[in-house]
Short mmCIF file of C-alpha atoms in Angstrom, two decimals:
data_model
loop_
_atom_site.label_atom_id
_atom_site.label_comp_id
_atom_site.label_asym_id
_atom_site.label_seq_id
_atom_site.Cartn_x
_atom_site.Cartn_y
_atom_site.Cartn_z
CA UNK D 1 181.75 79.58 132.32
CA UNK D 2 179.92 79.71 135.63
CA UNK D 3 180.03 83.01 137.35
CA UNK D 4 180.81 82.78 141.10
CA UNK D 5 178.60 84.48 143.61
CA UNK D 6 181.12 87.20 144.63
CA UNK D 7 181.26 88.35 141.03
CA UNK D 8 177.47 88.44 140.83
CA UNK D 9 177.30 90.31 144.11
CA UNK D 10 179.83 92.87 142.87
CA UNK D 11 177.86 93.30 139.62
CA UNK D 12 174.70 93.97 141.58
CA UNK D 13 176.54 96.44 143.87
CA UNK D 14 178.04 98.33 140.97
CA UNK D 15 174.60 98.42 139.30
CA UNK D 16 173.25 99.97 142.50
CA UNK D 17 175.82 102.78 142.30
CA UNK D 18 174.93 103.42 138.64
CA UNK D 19 171.34 103.54 139.67
CA UNK D 20 171.88 106.06 142.52
CA UNK D 21 173.97 108.29 140.18
CA UNK D 22 171.22 108.40 137.58
CA UNK D 23 168.46 108.77 140.20
CA UNK D 24 170.14 111.71 141.93
CA UNK D 25 170.83 113.53 138.67
CA UNK D 26 167.27 113.06 137.38
CA UNK D 27 165.83 114.16 140.72
CA UNK D 28 167.74 117.43 140.44
CA UNK D 29 166.79 117.92 136.78
CA UNK D 30 163.12 117.34 137.49
CA UNK D 31 162.98 120.34 139.87
CA UNK D 32 165.00 122.90 137.87
CA UNK D 33 161.89 124.84 136.89
CA UNK D 34 160.90 125.22 140.53
CA UNK D 35 164.35 126.51 141.49
CA UNK D 36 164.41 128.80 138.49
CA UNK D 37 161.11 130.34 139.62
CA UNK D 38 162.30 130.60 143.24
CA UNK D 39 165.38 132.57 142.25
CA UNK D 40 163.64 134.64 139.61
CA UNK D 41 166.00 133.57 136.87
CA UNK D 42 165.26 134.10 133.20
CA UNK D 43 166.29 131.53 130.57
CA UNK D 44 169.62 133.23 129.88
CA UNK D 45 170.39 133.55 133.53
CA UNK D 46 169.43 129.94 134.21
CA UNK D 47 171.63 128.80 131.36
CA UNK D 48 174.64 130.66 132.81
CA UNK D 49 174.01 129.21 136.28
CA UNK D 50 173.64 125.64 134.91
CA UNK D 51 177.11 125.90 133.34
CA UNK D 52 178.58 125.57 136.85
CA UNK D 53 177.68 121.89 136.92
CA UNK D 54 179.67 120.89 133.84
CA UNK D 55 182.49 123.18 134.97
CA UNK D 56 182.69 121.21 138.22
CA UNK D 57 182.61 118.03 136.18
CA UNK D 58 185.50 119.11 133.91
CA UNK D 59 187.62 120.39 136.86
CA UNK D 60 187.16 117.01 138.55
CA UNK D 61 188.33 114.91 135.65
CA UNK D 62 192.13 114.90 136.25
CA UNK D 63 191.53 114.85 140.00
CA UNK D 64 189.19 111.82 139.67
CA UNK D 65 191.75 109.78 137.80
CA UNK D 66 194.46 110.47 140.44
CA UNK D 67 192.14 109.82 143.38
CA UNK D 68 190.80 106.54 141.98
CA UNK D 69 194.32 105.33 141.05
CA UNK D 70 195.75 106.40 144.45
CA UNK D 71 193.01 105.29 146.85
CA UNK D 72 191.04 102.73 144.77
CA UNK D 73 187.62 102.93 143.13
CA UNK D 74 185.85 101.24 146.06
CA UNK D 75 186.63 103.94 148.64
CA UNK D 76 186.20 106.68 146.13
CA UNK D 77 182.76 105.42 145.00
CA UNK D 78 181.50 105.19 148.60
CA UNK D 79 182.59 108.73 149.50
CA UNK D 80 181.49 110.26 146.19
CA UNK D 81 178.09 108.49 146.28
CA UNK D 82 177.38 109.78 149.74
CA UNK D 83 178.58 113.30 148.88
CA UNK D 84 176.54 113.37 145.66
CA UNK D 85 173.37 112.49 147.58
CA UNK D 86 174.07 114.83 150.52
CA UNK D 87 174.47 117.81 148.22
CA UNK D 88 170.95 117.35 146.82
CA UNK D 89 169.04 118.97 149.71
CA UNK D 90 171.37 122.01 149.57
CA UNK D 91 170.20 122.49 146.00
CA UNK D 92 166.67 122.60 147.37
CA UNK D 93 167.30 125.31 150.00
CA UNK D 94 169.51 127.76 148.08
CA UNK D 95 168.19 131.32 148.43
CA UNK D 96 170.70 133.21 146.29
CA UNK D 97 172.12 132.63 142.84
CA UNK D 98 175.73 132.49 144.03
CA UNK D 99 174.79 129.71 146.45
CA UNK D 100 173.29 127.68 143.63
CA UNK D 101 176.45 128.18 141.51
CA UNK D 102 178.71 126.86 144.31
CA UNK D 103 176.49 123.87 145.14
CA UNK D 104 176.13 122.95 141.46
CA UNK D 105 179.85 123.13 140.99
CA UNK D 106 180.30 120.70 143.92
CA UNK D 107 177.46 118.55 142.61
CA UNK D 108 179.21 118.26 139.21
CA UNK D 109 182.55 117.57 140.84
CA UNK D 110 181.10 114.82 143.09
CA UNK D 111 179.07 113.36 140.25
CA UNK D 112 182.06 112.86 138.03
CA UNK D 113 184.18 111.49 140.89
CA UNK D 114 181.35 108.90 141.26
CA UNK D 115 181.24 108.39 137.50
CA UNK D 116 184.97 107.55 137.13
CA UNK D 117 185.06 105.34 140.23
CA UNK D 118 181.95 103.35 139.44
CA UNK D 119 183.03 102.83 135.85
CA UNK D 120 186.43 101.62 137.08
CA UNK D 121 184.58 99.16 139.24
CA UNK D 122 182.58 98.12 136.25
CA UNK D 123 185.73 97.43 134.23
CA UNK D 124 187.07 95.26 137.07
CA UNK D 125 183.78 93.30 137.41
CA UNK D 126 183.72 92.83 133.59
CA UNK D 127 187.19 91.28 133.86
CA UNK D 128 185.82 88.73 136.35
CA UNK D 129 183.04 87.82 133.97
CA UNK D 130 185.40 87.53 130.99
CA UNK D 131 182.80 89.15 128.68
CA UNK D 132 181.25 92.49 127.96
CA UNK D 133 178.78 93.69 130.65
CA UNK D 134 179.60 97.43 130.76
CA UNK D 135 176.63 98.51 128.59
CA UNK D 136 174.23 96.97 131.06
CA UNK D 137 175.61 99.22 133.82
CA UNK D 138 174.87 102.26 131.73
CA UNK D 139 171.44 100.81 130.96
CA UNK D 140 170.77 100.84 134.68
CA UNK D 141 171.73 104.58 134.74
CA UNK D 142 169.19 105.24 131.99
CA UNK D 143 166.42 103.37 133.87
CA UNK D 144 167.33 105.36 136.99
CA UNK D 145 166.95 108.54 134.95
CA UNK D 146 163.44 107.57 133.95
CA UNK D 147 162.64 106.61 137.58
CA UNK D 148 164.02 109.83 139.00
CA UNK D 149 162.01 111.94 136.53
CA UNK D 150 158.85 110.01 137.38
CA UNK D 151 159.35 110.47 141.09
CA UNK D 152 160.04 114.17 140.51
CA UNK D 153 156.78 114.49 138.58
CA UNK D 154 154.90 112.78 141.42
CA UNK D 155 156.47 115.07 143.99
CA UNK D 156 155.64 118.11 141.88
CA UNK D 157 152.00 117.08 141.42
CA UNK D 158 151.77 116.54 145.18
CA UNK D 159 153.12 120.02 145.86
CA UNK D 160 156.10 118.68 147.78
CA UNK D 161 158.91 121.23 147.95
CA UNK D 162 162.26 120.48 146.25
CA UNK D 163 164.00 120.48 149.65
CA UNK D 164 161.70 117.78 151.13
CA UNK D 165 161.83 115.87 147.84
CA UNK D 166 165.64 115.93 147.85
CA UNK D 167 165.84 114.99 151.52
CA UNK D 168 163.79 111.85 150.77
CA UNK D 169 166.04 110.96 147.88
CA UNK D 170 169.13 111.54 149.96
CA UNK D 171 167.98 109.21 152.70
CA UNK D 172 167.10 106.46 150.16
CA UNK D 173 170.39 106.80 148.34
CA UNK D 174 172.43 106.79 151.57
CA UNK D 175 170.70 103.59 152.63
CA UNK D 176 171.46 102.06 149.19
CA UNK D 177 175.15 102.96 149.56
CA UNK D 178 175.25 101.47 153.05
CA UNK D 179 173.83 98.17 151.77
CA UNK D 180 175.77 97.92 148.53
CA UNK D 181 179.25 99.18 149.41
CA UNK D 182 180.46 95.98 151.13
CA UNK D 183 180.05 94.01 147.91
CA UNK D 184 182.26 96.35 145.76
CA UNK D 185 185.54 94.95 144.64
CA UNK D 186 188.45 95.81 146.92
CA UNK D 187 191.03 95.90 144.10
CA UNK D 188 190.81 97.47 140.70
CA UNK D 189 192.07 95.96 137.52
CA UNK D 190 195.82 96.66 137.04
CA UNK D 191 195.98 97.98 140.61
CA UNK D 192 198.96 95.75 141.33
CA UNK D 193 200.82 96.61 138.20
CA UNK D 194 203.46 99.37 137.80
CA UNK D 195 201.13 101.54 135.73
CA UNK D 196 201.68 105.22 136.31
CA UNK D 197 199.08 107.44 138.02
CA UNK D 198 199.95 110.41 135.77
CA UNK D 199 200.67 109.89 132.12
CA UNK D 200 199.99 111.62 128.84
CA UNK D 201 197.24 109.78 126.89
CA UNK D 202 198.82 107.67 124.12
CA UNK D 203 197.46 107.43 120.63
CA UNK D 204 195.26 104.46 121.52
CA UNK D 205 193.49 106.36 124.34
CA UNK D 206 193.31 109.47 122.12
CA UNK D 207 191.43 107.54 119.43
CA UNK D 208 189.02 106.15 122.02
CA UNK D 209 188.52 109.64 123.31
CA UNK D 210 187.71 110.93 119.86
CA UNK D 211 185.18 108.15 119.36
CA UNK D 212 183.59 109.13 122.68
CA UNK D 213 183.71 112.83 121.50
CA UNK D 214 181.81 112.11 118.33
CA UNK D 215 179.18 110.05 120.07
CA UNK D 216 178.73 112.50 122.96
CA UNK D 217 178.22 115.40 120.60
CA UNK D 218 175.36 113.39 119.13
CA UNK D 219 174.02 112.47 122.59
CA UNK D 220 174.22 116.06 123.89
CA UNK D 221 172.52 117.35 120.76
CA UNK D 222 169.62 114.92 121.21
CA UNK D 223 169.26 115.89 124.89
CA UNK D 224 169.20 119.69 124.15
CA UNK D 225 167.82 120.03 120.64
CA UNK D 226 165.49 117.08 119.90
CA UNK D 227 162.41 118.89 121.25
CA UNK D 228 163.26 122.09 119.30
CA UNK D 229 163.85 120.05 116.17
CA UNK D 230 160.43 118.51 116.46
CA UNK D 231 158.83 121.94 117.02
CA UNK D 232 160.59 123.93 114.30
CA UNK D 233 161.40 121.36 111.62
CA UNK D 234 158.88 118.53 112.14
CA UNK D 235 156.25 121.08 113.26
CA UNK D 236 154.41 118.83 115.68
CA UNK D 237 151.64 120.10 117.96
CA UNK D 238 152.72 121.28 121.43
CA UNK D 239 151.51 118.03 123.05
CA UNK D 240 154.04 116.01 120.96
CA UNK D 241 157.11 118.28 121.56
CA UNK D 242 158.93 115.64 123.60
CA UNK D 243 158.11 112.72 121.27
CA UNK D 244 161.55 112.69 119.64
CA UNK D 245 163.37 112.93 122.94
CA UNK D 246 161.28 110.09 124.47
CA UNK D 247 161.87 107.91 121.41
CA UNK D 248 165.65 108.53 121.57
CA UNK D 249 165.84 107.87 125.33
CA UNK D 250 163.75 104.71 125.14
CA UNK D 251 165.87 102.97 122.52
CA UNK D 252 169.09 104.28 124.13
CA UNK D 253 168.07 102.53 127.36
CA UNK D 254 166.93 99.34 125.74
CA UNK D 255 170.01 99.27 123.48
CA UNK D 256 172.32 99.37 126.44
CA UNK D 257 170.81 96.19 127.93
CA UNK D 258 171.11 94.44 124.53
CA UNK D 259 174.47 95.93 123.77
CA UNK D 260 176.59 93.49 125.76
CA UNK D 261 174.94 90.50 124.11
CA UNK D 262 175.45 92.03 120.65
CA UNK D 263 179.05 92.92 121.30
CA UNK D 264 179.78 89.35 122.30
CA UNK D 265 178.10 88.07 119.14
CA UNK D 266 179.74 90.45 116.59
CA UNK D 267 182.72 91.88 118.53
CA UNK D 268 183.26 95.27 120.17
CA UNK D 269 184.89 96.90 117.16
CA UNK D 270 182.15 95.81 114.77
CA UNK D 271 179.56 96.91 117.37
CA UNK D 272 180.98 100.44 117.54
CA UNK D 273 181.23 100.55 113.74
CA UNK D 274 177.55 99.54 113.41
CA UNK D 275 176.58 102.02 116.07
CA UNK D 276 178.14 104.88 114.11
CA UNK D 277 176.17 103.89 110.98
CA UNK D 278 172.96 103.77 113.01
CA UNK D 279 173.58 107.25 114.39
CA UNK D 280 174.30 108.64 110.91
CA UNK D 281 171.36 106.77 109.30
CA UNK D 282 168.85 107.74 111.94
CA UNK D 283 169.74 111.44 111.90
CA UNK D 284 169.78 111.61 108.11
CA UNK D 285 166.34 110.02 107.99
CA UNK D 286 165.04 112.79 110.29
CA UNK D 287 166.85 115.43 108.16
CA UNK D 288 165.73 114.22 104.73
CA UNK D 289 162.17 113.39 105.86
CA UNK D 290 161.26 115.94 108.59
CA UNK D 291 157.80 114.48 109.17
CA UNK D 292 156.47 113.03 112.36
CA UNK D 293 156.64 109.27 111.53
CA UNK D 294 160.03 109.16 109.73
CA UNK D 295 161.56 111.68 112.14
CA UNK D 296 160.41 109.61 115.12
CA UNK D 297 161.80 106.40 113.53
CA UNK D 298 165.06 108.27 112.86
CA UNK D 299 165.42 109.29 116.49
CA UNK D 300 164.60 105.70 117.57
CA UNK D 301 167.47 104.47 115.33
CA UNK D 302 169.79 107.22 116.67
CA UNK D 303 169.11 106.09 120.22
CA UNK D 304 170.11 102.57 119.36
CA UNK D 305 173.31 103.89 117.74
CA UNK D 306 174.30 106.05 120.68
CA UNK D 307 173.45 103.41 123.36
CA UNK D 308 176.55 101.24 123.39
CA UNK D 309 179.39 103.40 122.09
CA UNK D 310 180.50 105.07 125.34
CA UNK D 311 180.15 101.92 127.52
CA UNK D 312 182.29 99.92 125.06
CA UNK D 313 184.85 102.72 124.81
CA UNK D 314 185.10 102.89 128.61
CA UNK D 315 185.43 99.12 128.79
CA UNK D 316 188.36 99.19 126.30
CA UNK D 317 190.06 102.17 127.90
CA UNK D 318 189.92 100.68 131.38
CA UNK D 319 191.82 97.62 130.22
CA UNK D 320 194.61 99.48 128.41
CA UNK D 321 197.19 98.42 131.01
CA UNK D 322 199.52 101.31 130.20
CA UNK D 323 198.04 103.59 132.84
CA UNK D 324 195.83 102.91 135.86
CA UNK D 325 192.23 102.16 134.89
CA UNK D 326 190.83 105.30 136.62
CA UNK D 327 193.39 107.49 134.86
CA UNK D 328 192.60 105.96 131.44
CA UNK D 329 188.91 106.48 132.01
CA UNK D 330 189.38 110.03 133.15
CA UNK D 331 191.43 110.78 130.00
CA UNK D 332 188.87 109.34 127.66
CA UNK D 333 186.04 111.03 129.60
CA UNK D 334 187.78 114.41 129.30
CA UNK D 335 187.87 114.22 125.53
CA UNK D 336 184.34 112.78 125.37
CA UNK D 337 182.76 115.32 127.62
CA UNK D 338 184.17 118.16 125.56
CA UNK D 339 181.84 116.99 122.82
CA UNK D 340 178.90 116.72 125.26
CA UNK D 341 179.46 120.28 126.57
CA UNK D 342 180.43 122.23 123.48
CA UNK D 343 178.55 120.29 120.81
CA UNK D 344 175.03 121.61 121.62
CA UNK D 345 176.11 125.30 121.72
CA UNK D 346 177.87 124.79 118.33
CA UNK D 347 174.63 123.34 116.95
CA UNK D 348 172.84 126.57 117.95
CA UNK D 349 175.44 128.68 116.15
CA UNK D 350 175.19 126.60 112.96
CA UNK D 351 171.40 126.64 113.16
CA UNK D 352 171.40 130.42 113.45
CA UNK D 353 173.74 130.79 110.48
CA UNK D 354 171.98 128.13 108.25
CA UNK D 355 169.24 125.95 109.65
CA UNK D 356 168.63 123.32 112.30
CA UNK D 357 168.36 120.66 109.63
CA UNK D 358 171.93 121.55 108.46
CA UNK D 359 173.04 121.24 112.09
CA UNK D 360 171.58 117.73 112.43
CA UNK D 361 173.13 116.73 109.08
CA UNK D 362 176.52 117.77 110.44
CA UNK D 363 175.93 115.62 113.53
CA UNK D 364 175.12 112.70 111.23
CA UNK D 365 178.64 112.99 109.73
CA UNK D 366 180.06 112.80 113.28
CA UNK D 367 178.19 109.50 113.55
CA UNK D 368 180.16 108.33 110.54
CA UNK D 369 183.23 109.51 112.37
CA UNK D 370 182.53 106.97 115.12
CA UNK D 371 182.55 104.21 112.45
CA UNK D 372 185.71 105.49 110.77
CA UNK D 373 187.66 106.03 113.99
CA UNK D 374 186.69 102.54 115.25
CA UNK D 375 188.52 101.13 112.26
CA UNK D 376 191.79 102.68 113.43
CA UNK D 377 191.39 102.14 117.16
CA UNK D 378 192.75 99.15 119.08
CA UNK D 379 189.59 97.57 120.37
CA UNK D 380 189.88 93.96 121.59
CA UNK D 381 186.99 91.72 122.64
#
């Protein structure tokens, strides 16, 4: 089937919004040490302050679903994208801890508003294509994360202040929004139907949310604990501390670009089932053989497993038809992000009581949970 140019233009525009989301977040993350030093925060204090971002994210989830359903994902994405970028320089000039808490809360709120709206756009563009393309959007986000971190490193090495760095990023992102917004789709999938704006998630959405929960516990654990695992369990030299994290992130990004093609070949349900097995197998390899080569291979496999689960779950949820796409995505995201937020702290508690290897073994079983839940979920190609 030939894809018409408006659909291609919309896909490029939605990809641009995924890129700016990842680029803004990575730009902020790359300068956290500078802001920590500026505000004289210790690790515990920084950890408490950083919680304000996920709190803003969680507060925004029900609001995001309503706003996208009521006003459309196109308008929401434009406003949220601009707001997300404009908040960046304020993070660079905060002088007091309470100011950072407020701006981070707003940053998290705007970021998730952008997340729900651009994923709703992605679901609608995917409907025009008639095949899976959602994973490639998330792949663009991953590439943007690498790019933002690289630019942050360059700014840091050039002794450019976080404020000036963030101002440059804001100007670039605002220009990108101004160019791309006109190609976003005006109407969302199911926008003309009588789907309710508010509705309790049915069992189908709940199962999808639980799949996302299991996967995002794994993802959050790799983000927060992969370096510590390599230091304490694999016992690598200091120069190789980030090896596991880089391995995981690399295959996660690559897997997202290959995920759409694979899901077309073997089906979305089989793809999610296979992904759960890869998560479990990769983590267990690192647990059973905590040495540099097998542990790195294990984290590579885990990255592949994690890569496509959430995009495919979002794609399925957005097409449920029982509630508006934005509301369905917000419901699934709420359950999934609970795993992302509370999984890593739970890992710390288990590691304190037993060991970090036991913690990672438990996460491997959650990978199997992805496979098992996929068997009960309604996932259509």
